[in-house]
CSV table of C-alpha atoms in Angstrom, one decimal:
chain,number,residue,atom,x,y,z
A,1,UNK,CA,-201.6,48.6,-73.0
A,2,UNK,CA,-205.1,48.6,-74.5
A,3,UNK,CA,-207.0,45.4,-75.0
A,4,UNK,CA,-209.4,45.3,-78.1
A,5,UNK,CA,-209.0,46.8,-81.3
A,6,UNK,CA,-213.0,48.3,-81.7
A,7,UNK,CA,-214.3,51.7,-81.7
A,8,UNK,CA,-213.3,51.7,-77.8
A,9,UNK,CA,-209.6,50.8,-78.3
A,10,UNK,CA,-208.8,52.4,-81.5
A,11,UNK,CA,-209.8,55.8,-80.3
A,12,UNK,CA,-208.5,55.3,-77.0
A,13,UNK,CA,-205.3,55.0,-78.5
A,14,UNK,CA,-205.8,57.8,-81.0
A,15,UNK,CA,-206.3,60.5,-78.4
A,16,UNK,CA,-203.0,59.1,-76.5
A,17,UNK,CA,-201.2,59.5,-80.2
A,18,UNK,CA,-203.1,63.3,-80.0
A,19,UNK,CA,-202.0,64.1,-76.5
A,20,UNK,CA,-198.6,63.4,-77.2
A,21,UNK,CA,-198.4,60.4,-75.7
A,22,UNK,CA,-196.3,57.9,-77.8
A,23,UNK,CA,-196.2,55.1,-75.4
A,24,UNK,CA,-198.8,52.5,-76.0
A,25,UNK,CA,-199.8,49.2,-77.7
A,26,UNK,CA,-203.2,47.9,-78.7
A,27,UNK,CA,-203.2,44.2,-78.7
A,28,UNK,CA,-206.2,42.3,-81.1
A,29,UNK,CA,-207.3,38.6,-80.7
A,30,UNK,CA,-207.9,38.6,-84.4
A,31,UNK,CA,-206.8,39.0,-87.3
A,32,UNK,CA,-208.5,42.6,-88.5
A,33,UNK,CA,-210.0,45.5,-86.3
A,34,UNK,CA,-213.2,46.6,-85.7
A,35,UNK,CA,-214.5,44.2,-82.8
A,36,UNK,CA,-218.6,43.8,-82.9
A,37,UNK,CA,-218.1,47.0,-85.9
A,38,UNK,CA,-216.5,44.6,-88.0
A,39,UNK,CA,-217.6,43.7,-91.6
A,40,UNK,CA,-217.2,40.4,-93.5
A,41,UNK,CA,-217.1,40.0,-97.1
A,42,UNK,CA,-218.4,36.7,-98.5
A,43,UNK,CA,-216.9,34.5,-101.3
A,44,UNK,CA,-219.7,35.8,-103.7
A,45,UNK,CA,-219.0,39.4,-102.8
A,46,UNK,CA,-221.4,40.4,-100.6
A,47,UNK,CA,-220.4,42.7,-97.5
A,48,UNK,CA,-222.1,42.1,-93.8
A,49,UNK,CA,-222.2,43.6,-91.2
A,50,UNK,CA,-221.6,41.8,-87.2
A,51,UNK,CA,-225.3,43.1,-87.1
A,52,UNK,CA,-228.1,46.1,-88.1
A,53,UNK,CA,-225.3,48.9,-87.3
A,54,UNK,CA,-225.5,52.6,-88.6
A,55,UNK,CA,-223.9,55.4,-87.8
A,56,UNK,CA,-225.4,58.6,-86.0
A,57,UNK,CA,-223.7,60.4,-82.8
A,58,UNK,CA,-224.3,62.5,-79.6
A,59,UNK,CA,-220.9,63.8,-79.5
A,60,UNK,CA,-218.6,66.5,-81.6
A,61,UNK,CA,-215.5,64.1,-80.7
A,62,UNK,CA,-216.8,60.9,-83.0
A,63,UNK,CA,-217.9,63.1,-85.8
A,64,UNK,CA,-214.4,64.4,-86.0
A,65,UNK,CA,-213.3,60.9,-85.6
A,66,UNK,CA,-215.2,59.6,-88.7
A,67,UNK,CA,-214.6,63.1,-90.4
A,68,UNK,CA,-210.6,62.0,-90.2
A,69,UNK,CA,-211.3,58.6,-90.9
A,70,UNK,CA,-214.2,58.8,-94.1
A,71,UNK,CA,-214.4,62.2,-94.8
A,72,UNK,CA,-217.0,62.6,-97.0
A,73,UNK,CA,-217.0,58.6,-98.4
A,74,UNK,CA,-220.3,58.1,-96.9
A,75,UNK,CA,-223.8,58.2,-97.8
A,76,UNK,CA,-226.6,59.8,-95.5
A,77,UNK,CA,-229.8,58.1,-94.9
A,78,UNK,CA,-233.2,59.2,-93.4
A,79,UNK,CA,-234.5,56.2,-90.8
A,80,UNK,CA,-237.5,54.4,-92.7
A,81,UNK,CA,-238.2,51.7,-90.1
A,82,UNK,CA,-241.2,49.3,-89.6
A,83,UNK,CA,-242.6,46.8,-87.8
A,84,UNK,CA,-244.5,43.7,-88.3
A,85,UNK,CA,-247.6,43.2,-87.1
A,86,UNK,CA,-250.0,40.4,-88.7
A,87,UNK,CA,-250.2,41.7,-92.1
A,88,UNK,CA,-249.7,44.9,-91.4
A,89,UNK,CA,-246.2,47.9,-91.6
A,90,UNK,CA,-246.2,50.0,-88.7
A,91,UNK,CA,-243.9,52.9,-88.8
A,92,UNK,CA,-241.4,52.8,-86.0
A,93,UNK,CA,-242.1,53.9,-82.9
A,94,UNK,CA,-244.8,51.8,-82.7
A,95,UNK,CA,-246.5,53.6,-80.3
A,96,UNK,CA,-246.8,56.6,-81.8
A,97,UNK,CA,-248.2,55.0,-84.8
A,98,UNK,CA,-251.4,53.4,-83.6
A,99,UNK,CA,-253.2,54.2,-86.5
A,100,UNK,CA,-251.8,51.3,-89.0
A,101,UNK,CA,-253.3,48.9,-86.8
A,102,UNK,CA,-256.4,47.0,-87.5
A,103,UNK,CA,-259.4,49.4,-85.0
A,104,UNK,CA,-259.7,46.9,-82.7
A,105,UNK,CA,-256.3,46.4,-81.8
A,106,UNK,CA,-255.6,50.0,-82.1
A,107,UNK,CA,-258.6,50.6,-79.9
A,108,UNK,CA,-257.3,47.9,-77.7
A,109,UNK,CA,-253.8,49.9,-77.6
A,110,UNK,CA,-255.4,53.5,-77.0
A,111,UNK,CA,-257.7,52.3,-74.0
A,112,UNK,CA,-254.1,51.2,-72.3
A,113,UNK,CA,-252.5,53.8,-73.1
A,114,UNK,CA,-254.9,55.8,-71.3
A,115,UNK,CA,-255.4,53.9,-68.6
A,116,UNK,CA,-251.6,53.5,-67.7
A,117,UNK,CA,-250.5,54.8,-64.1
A,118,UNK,CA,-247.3,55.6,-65.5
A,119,UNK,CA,-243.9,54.3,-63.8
A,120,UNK,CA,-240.7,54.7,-62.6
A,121,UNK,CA,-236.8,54.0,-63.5
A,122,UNK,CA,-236.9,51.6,-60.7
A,123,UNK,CA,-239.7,49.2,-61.8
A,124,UNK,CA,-238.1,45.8,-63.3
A,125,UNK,CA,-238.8,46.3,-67.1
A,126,UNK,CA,-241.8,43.8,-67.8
A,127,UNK,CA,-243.6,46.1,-64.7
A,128,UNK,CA,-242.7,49.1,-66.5
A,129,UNK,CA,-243.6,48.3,-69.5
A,130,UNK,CA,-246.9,47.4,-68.1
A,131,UNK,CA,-247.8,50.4,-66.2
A,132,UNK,CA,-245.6,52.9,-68.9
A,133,UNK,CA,-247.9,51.4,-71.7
A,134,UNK,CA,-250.7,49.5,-71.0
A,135,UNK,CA,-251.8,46.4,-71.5
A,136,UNK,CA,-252.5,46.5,-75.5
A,137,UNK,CA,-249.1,48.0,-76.5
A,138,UNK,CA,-247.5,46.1,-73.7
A,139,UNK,CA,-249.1,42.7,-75.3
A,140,UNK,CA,-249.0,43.3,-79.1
A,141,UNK,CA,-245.5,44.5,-79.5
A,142,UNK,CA,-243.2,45.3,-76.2
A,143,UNK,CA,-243.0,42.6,-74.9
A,144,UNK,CA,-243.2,39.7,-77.9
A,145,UNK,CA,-240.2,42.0,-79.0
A,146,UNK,CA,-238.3,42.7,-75.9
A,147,UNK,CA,-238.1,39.1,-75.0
A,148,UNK,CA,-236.8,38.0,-78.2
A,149,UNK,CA,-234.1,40.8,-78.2
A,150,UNK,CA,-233.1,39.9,-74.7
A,151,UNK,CA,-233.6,35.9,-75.1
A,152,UNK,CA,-234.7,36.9,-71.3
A,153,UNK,CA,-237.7,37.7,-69.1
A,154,UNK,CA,-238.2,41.2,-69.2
A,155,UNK,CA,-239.1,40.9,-65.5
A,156,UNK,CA,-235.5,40.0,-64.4
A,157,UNK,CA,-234.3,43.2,-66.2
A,158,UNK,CA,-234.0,46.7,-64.7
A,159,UNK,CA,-235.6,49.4,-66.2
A,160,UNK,CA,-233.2,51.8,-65.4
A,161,UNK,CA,-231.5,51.9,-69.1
A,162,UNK,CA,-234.8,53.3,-71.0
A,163,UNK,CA,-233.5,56.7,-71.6
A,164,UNK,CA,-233.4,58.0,-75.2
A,165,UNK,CA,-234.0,53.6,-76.3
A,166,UNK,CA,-237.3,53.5,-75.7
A,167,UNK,CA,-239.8,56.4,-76.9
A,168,UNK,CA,-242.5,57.0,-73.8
A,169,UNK,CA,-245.5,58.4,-75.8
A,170,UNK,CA,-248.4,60.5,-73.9
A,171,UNK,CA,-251.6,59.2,-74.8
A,172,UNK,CA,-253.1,62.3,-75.7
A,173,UNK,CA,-250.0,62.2,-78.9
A,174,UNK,CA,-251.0,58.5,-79.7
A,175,UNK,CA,-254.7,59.6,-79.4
A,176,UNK,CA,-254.0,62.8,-82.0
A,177,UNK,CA,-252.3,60.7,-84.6
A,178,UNK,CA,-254.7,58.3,-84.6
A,179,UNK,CA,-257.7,60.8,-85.2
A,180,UNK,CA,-256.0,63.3,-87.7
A,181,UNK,CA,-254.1,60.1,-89.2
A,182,UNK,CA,-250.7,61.5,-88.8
A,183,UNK,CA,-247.7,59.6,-88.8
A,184,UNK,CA,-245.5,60.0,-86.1
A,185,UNK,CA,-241.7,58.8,-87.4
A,186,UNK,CA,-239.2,61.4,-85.9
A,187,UNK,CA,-238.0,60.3,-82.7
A,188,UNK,CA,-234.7,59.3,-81.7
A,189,UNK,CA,-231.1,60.1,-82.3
A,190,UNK,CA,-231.0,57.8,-85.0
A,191,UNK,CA,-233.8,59.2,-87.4
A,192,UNK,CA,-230.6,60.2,-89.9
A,193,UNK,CA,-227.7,58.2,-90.1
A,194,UNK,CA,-224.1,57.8,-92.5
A,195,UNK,CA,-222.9,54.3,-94.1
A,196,UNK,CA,-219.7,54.2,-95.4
A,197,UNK,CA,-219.7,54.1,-99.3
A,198,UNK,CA,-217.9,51.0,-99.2
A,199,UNK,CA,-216.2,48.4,-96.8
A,200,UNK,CA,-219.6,48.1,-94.2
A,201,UNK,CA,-219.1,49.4,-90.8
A,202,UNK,CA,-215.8,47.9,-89.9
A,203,UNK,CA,-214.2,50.2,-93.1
A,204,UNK,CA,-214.5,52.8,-90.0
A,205,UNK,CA,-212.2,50.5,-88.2
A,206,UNK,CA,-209.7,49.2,-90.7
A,207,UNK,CA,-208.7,52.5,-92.0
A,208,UNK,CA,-208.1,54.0,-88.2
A,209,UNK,CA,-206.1,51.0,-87.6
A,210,UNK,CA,-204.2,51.4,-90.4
A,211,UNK,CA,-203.8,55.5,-89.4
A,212,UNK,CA,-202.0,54.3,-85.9
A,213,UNK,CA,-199.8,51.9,-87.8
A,214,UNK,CA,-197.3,48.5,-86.2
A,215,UNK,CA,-198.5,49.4,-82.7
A,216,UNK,CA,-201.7,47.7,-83.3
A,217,UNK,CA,-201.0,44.3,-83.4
A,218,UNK,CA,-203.4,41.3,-84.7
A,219,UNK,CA,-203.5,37.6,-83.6
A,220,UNK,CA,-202.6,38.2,-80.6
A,221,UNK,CA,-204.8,36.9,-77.7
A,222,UNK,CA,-204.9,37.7,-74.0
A,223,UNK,CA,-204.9,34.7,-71.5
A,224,UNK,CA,-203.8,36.5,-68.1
A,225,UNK,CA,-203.2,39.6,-66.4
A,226,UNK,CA,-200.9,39.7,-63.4
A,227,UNK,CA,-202.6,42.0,-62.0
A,228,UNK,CA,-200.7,42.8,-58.9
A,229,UNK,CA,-197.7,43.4,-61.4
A,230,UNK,CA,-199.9,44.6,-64.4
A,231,UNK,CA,-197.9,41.9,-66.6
A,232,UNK,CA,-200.3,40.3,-69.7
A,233,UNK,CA,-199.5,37.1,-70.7
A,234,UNK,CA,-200.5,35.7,-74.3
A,235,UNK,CA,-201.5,32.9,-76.0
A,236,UNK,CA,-198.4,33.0,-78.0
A,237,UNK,CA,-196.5,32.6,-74.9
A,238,UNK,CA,-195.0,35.8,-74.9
A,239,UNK,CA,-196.0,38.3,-72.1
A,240,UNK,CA,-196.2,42.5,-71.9
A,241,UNK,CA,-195.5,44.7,-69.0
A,242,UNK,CA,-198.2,47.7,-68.5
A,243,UNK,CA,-198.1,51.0,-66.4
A,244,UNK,CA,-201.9,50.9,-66.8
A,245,UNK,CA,-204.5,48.6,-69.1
A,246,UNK,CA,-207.8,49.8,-70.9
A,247,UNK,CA,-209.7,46.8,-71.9
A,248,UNK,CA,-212.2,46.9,-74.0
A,249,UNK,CA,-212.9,42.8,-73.5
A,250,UNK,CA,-216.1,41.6,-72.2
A,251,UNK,CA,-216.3,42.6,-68.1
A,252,UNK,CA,-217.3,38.9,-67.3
A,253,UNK,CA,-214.4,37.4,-69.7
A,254,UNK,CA,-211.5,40.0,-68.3
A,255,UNK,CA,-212.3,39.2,-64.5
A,256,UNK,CA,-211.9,35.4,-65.5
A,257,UNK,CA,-208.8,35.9,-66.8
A,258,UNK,CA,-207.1,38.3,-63.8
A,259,UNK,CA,-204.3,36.0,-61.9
A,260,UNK,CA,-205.9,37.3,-58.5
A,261,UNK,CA,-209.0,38.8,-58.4
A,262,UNK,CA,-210.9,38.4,-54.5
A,263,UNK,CA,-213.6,36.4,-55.1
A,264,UNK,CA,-216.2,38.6,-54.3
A,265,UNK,CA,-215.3,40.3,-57.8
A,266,UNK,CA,-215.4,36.5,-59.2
A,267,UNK,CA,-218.5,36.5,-57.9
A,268,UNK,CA,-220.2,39.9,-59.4
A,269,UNK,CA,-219.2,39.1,-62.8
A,270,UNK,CA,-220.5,35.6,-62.9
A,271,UNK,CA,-224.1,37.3,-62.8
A,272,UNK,CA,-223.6,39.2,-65.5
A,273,UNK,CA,-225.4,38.2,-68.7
A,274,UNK,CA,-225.5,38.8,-72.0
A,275,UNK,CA,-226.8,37.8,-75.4
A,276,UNK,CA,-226.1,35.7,-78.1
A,277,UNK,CA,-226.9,36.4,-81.8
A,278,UNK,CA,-226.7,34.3,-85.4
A,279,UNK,CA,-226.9,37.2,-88.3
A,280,UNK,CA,-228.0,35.6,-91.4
A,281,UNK,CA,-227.2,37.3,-94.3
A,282,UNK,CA,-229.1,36.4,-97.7
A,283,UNK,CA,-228.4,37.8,-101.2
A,284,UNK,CA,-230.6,37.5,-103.6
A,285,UNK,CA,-230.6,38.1,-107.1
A,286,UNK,CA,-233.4,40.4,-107.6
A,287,UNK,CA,-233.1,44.3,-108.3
A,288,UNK,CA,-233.0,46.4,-105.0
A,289,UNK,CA,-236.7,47.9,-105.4
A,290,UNK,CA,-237.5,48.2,-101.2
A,291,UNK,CA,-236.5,52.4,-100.2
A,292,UNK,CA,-237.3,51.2,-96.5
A,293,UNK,CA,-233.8,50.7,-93.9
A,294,UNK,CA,-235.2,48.2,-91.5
A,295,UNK,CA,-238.0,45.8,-90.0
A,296,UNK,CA,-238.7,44.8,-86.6
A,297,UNK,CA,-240.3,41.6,-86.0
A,298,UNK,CA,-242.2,40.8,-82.7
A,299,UNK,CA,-244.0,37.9,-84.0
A,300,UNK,CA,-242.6,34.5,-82.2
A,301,UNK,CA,-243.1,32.6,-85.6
A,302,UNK,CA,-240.3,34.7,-87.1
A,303,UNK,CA,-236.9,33.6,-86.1
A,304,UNK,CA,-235.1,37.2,-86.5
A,305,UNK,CA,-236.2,40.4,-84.3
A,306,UNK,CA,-235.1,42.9,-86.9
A,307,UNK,CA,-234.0,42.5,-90.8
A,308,UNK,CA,-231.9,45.2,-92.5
A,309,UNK,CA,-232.4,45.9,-96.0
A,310,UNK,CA,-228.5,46.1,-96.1
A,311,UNK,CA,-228.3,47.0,-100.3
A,312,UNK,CA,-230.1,50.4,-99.3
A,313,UNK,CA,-226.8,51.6,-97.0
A,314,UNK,CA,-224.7,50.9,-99.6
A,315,UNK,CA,-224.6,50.1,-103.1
A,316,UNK,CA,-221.0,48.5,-102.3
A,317,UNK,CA,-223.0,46.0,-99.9
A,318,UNK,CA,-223.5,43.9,-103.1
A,319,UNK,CA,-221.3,42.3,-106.0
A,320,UNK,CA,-220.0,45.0,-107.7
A,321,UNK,CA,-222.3,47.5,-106.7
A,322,UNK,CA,-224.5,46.3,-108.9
A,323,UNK,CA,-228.2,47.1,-107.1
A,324,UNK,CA,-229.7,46.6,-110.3
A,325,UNK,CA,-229.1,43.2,-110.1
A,326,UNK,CA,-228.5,42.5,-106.7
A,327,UNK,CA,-230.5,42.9,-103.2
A,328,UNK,CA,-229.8,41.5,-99.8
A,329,UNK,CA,-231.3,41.2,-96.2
A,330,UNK,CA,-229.7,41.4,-92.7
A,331,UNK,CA,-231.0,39.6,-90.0
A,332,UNK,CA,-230.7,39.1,-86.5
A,333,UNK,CA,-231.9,36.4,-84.4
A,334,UNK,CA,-230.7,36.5,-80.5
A,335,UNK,CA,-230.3,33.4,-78.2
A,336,UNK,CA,-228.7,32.3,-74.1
A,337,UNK,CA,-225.5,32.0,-75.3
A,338,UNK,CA,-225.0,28.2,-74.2
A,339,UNK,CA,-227.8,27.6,-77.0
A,340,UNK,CA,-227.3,25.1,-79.8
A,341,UNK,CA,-227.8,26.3,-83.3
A,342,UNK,CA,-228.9,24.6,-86.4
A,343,UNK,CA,-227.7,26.8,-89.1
A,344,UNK,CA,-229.3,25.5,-91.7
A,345,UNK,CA,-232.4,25.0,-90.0
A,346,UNK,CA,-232.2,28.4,-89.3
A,347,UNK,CA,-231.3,29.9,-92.9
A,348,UNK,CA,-234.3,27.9,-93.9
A,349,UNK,CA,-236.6,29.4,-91.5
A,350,UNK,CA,-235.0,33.5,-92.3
A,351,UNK,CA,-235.2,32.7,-95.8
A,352,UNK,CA,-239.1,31.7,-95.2
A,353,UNK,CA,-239.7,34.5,-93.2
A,354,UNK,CA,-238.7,37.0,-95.3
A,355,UNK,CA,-240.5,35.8,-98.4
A,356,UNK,CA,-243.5,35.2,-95.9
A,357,UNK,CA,-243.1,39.0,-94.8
A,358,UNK,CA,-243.2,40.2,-98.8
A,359,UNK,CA,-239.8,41.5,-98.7
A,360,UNK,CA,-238.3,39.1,-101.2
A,361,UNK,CA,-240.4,36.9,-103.8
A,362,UNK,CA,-240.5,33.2,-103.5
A,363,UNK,CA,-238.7,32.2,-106.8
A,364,UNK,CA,-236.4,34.8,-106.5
A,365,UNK,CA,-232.8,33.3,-106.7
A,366,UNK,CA,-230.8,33.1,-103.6
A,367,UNK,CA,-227.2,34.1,-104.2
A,368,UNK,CA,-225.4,33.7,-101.0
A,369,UNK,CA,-226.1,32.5,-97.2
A,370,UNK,CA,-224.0,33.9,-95.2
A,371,UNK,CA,-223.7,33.0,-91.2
A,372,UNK,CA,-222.1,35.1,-88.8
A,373,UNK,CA,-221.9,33.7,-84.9
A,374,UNK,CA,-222.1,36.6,-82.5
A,375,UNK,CA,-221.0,35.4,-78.8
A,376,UNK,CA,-221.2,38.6,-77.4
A,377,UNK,CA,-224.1,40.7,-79.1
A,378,UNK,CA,-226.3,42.9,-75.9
A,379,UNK,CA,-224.7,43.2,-72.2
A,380,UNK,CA,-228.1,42.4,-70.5
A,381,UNK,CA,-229.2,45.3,-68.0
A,382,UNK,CA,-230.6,42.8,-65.5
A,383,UNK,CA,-231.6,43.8,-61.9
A,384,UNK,CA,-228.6,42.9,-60.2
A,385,UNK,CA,-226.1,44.6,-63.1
A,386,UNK,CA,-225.6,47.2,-61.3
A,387,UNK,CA,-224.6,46.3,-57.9
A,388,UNK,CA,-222.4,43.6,-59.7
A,389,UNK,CA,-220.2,46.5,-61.7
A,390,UNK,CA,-220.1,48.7,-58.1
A,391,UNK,CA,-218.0,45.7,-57.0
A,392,UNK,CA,-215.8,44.7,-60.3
A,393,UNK,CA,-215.4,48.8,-61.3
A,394,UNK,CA,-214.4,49.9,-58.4
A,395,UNK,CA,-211.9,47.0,-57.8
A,396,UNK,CA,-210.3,47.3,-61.4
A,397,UNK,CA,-209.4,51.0,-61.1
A,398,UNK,CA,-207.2,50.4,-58.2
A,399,UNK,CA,-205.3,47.8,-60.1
A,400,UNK,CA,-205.1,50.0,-62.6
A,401,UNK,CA,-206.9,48.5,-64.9
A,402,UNK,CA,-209.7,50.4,-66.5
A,403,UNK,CA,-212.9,48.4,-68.3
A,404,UNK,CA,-214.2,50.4,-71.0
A,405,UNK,CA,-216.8,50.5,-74.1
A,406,UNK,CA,-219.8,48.6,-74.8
A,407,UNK,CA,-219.4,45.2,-72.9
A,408,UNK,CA,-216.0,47.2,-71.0
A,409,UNK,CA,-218.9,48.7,-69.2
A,410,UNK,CA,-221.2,46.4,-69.3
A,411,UNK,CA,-224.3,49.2,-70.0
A,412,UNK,CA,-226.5,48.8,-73.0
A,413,UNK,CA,-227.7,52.5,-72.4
A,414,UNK,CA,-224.0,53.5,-73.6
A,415,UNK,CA,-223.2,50.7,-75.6
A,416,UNK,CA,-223.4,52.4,-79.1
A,417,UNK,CA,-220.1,53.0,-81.4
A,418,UNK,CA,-220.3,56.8,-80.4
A,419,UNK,CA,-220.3,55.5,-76.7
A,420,UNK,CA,-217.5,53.3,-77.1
A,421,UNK,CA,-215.3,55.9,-79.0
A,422,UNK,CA,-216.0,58.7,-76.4
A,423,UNK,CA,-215.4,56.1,-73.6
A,424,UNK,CA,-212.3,55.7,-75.4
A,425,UNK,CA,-211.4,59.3,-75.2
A,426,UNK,CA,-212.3,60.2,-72.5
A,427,UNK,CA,-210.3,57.1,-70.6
A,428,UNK,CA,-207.0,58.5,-72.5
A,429,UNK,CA,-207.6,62.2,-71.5
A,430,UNK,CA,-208.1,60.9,-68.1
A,431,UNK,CA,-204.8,58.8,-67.9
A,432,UNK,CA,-202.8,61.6,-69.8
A,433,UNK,CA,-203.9,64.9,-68.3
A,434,UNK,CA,-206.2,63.7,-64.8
A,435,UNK,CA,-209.1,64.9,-66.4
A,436,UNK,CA,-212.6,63.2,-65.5
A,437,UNK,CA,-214.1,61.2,-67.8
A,438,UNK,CA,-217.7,62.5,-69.4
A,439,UNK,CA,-219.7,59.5,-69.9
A,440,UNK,CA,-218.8,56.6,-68.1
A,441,UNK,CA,-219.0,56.9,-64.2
A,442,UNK,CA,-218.5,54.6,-61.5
């Protein structure tokens, strides 16, 4: 039985259906698939996305996946990202693009770079961030940005997840791009990505559904697992009997709903934390003029942390297609999850800041407001995640029960659709032929 019908679930069950084994059911709380990939399409015609998603990979296994699933009904993009600083467009990283910066701020930045002892994976992040960067860099963007992302201190988070989402530039890099005035724009596995020509990222989602057929069933929401007799019991009152579960569910939310799980386990996921997000979507009527893909926003005066000029991706984004006529902007803006929300008051304040930003004109005609409620958007890699998931993990697998994909795993550093869909793989390969898994480890 596999909980979830995302990028985790849907190829989980895939590879089952590839490894000849016949015998499984994915179960959906709503009414489509695709999970936090889904796409929405408003009553004027504009497609959204559950947030600023594109599509790039580390592993052969999801590029056959969308090969299958898309073939070539995608469009490729190179990353043109910036960030706002004051007045200014600072290519992405910011970092290693000092030099759009007004001197004394740049100066400011250089100096700390320099100065910087330099840390390691164990510092909380606010530390590391300090010693990794300095105090201008650290100040001006890291952490304005980080702690609206994270809608928490970055000194209660572990810096263990930096990896490949954070680029660590040597000063003397900085320092030669700031003297020869070279712009630094290449790093990260995201520098290209694919959109789908039409349907947003969840048109990934609904056709593989669609490819597995009845045994993916919608509207139907978990409420319990027995799981001393790995029996799932419905909303709908009707109940399931499983050999083995892959859940693709929030960690937090599946422990709550076990029949039996020892309260230590109770205990681990209720420190867990993650964050909320409202994505606005605006359409305007105005031509789509902007060639850039995204816009980061550090400033606390902005609502959103990052905008997506979602017309770029895809043509098929707007009404009709028509970019001639049409343009639109994706934002994000994160909160605690028990935060109140005034939507309006809020769709009022992105449509400001993105006039205020020169992305859109003033008197340009709004088309459609679209609000999009994200519960569960980032699985937060505090300090105590870890030890938390060495309890729950550990605990699952002997019931059987196997937690998988981005908040399955609760790890941001793996919590990317290619994650998901190799976690989802490998999970199958490992219940079907007692082969280890590749990414996820306990």
């Amino acid at each position: 039985m596999i909980v979830g019908a995302g990028p985790c679930g849907l190829a989980c069950a895939r590879e089952l259906e590839r490894l000849g084994h016949h015998d499984w059911t994915v179960f959906e709380r709503d009414g489509a698939a695709g999970g936090s990939a889904s796409s929405v399409v408003d009553r004027q015609g504009f497609t959204w996305d559950l947030g600023g998603h594109v599509v790039f990979s580390h592993y052969g296994e999801f590029d056959a996946l969308l090969d299958d699933v898309l073939g070539d009904e995608v469009y490729e993009h190179e990353r043109s990202s910036f960030i706002r600083l004051g007045t200014r467009w600072v290519p992405y990283p910011f970092q290693n693009n000092l030099r759009h910066l007004e001197p004394s701020v740049a100066l400011e930045c250089l100096l700390g770079l320099i100065d910087a002892p330099g840390a390691n994976g164990h510092a909380d992040f606010g530390s590391w961030m300090q010693a990794t960067f300095g105090t201008g860099i650290t100040q001006h963007f890291m952490q304005p940005y980080n702690r609206k992302v994270w809608a928490t201190p970055p000194e209660q988070m572990s810096a263990a997840w930096i990896a490949e989402r954070v680029s660590v530039v040597d000063y003397r890099r900085a320092l030669r791009n700031y003297v020869l005035g070279l712009d630094d724009v290449g790093w990260g596995p995201n520098s290209t990505f694919a959109f789908p020509r039409v349907g947003g990222t969840g048109e990934i989602y609904r056709r593989l559904a669609a490819q597995l057929g009845e045994r993916v069933r919608f509207g139907r929401e978990l409420v319990e697992i027995d799981e001393k007799h790995l029996e799932l019991r419905f909303a709908d009152g009707t109940t399931e009997q499983a050999d083995a579960v892959v859940s693709t569910a929030p960690i937090d939310d599946l422990v709550a709903r076990l029949a039996r799980a020892p309260s230590d386990v109770r205990e681990a996921a209720a420190t867990l934390r993650h964050t909320s997000v409202s994505v606005v979507g605006v359409g305007y009527e105005a031509p789509l003029q902007d060639d850039r893909c995204w816009f980061y926003f550090p400033d606390g005066d902005t609502p959103f942390y990052r905008a997506t000029n979602f017309a770029k991706y895809s043509p098929a984004n707007v009404p009709g297609g028509d970019v001639g006529r049409y343009s639109s902007y994706l934002t994000e803006t994160a909160r605690e999850p028990a935060a109140p929300v005034d939507e309006g008051r809020l769709v009022q304040r992105v449509r400001g800041s993105l006039a205020a930003a020169g992305l859109v004109q003033e008197h340009v005609v709004t088309v459609s407001e679209e609000v999009i409620d994200i519960e569960y958007a980032y699985p937060v890699p505090t300090i105590e995640r870890d030890r938390a998931l060495a309890t729950i993990q550990p605990w699952l697998e002997q019931q059987r029960i196997y937690s998988r994909g981005r908040f399955g795993s609760w790890r941001y550093e793996i919590g990317n659709m290619d994650h998901a869909v190799k976690m989802g793989i490998d999970i199958a390969r490992r219940l079907v032929e007692g082969t280890p898994e590749e990414l996820w480890t306990s």
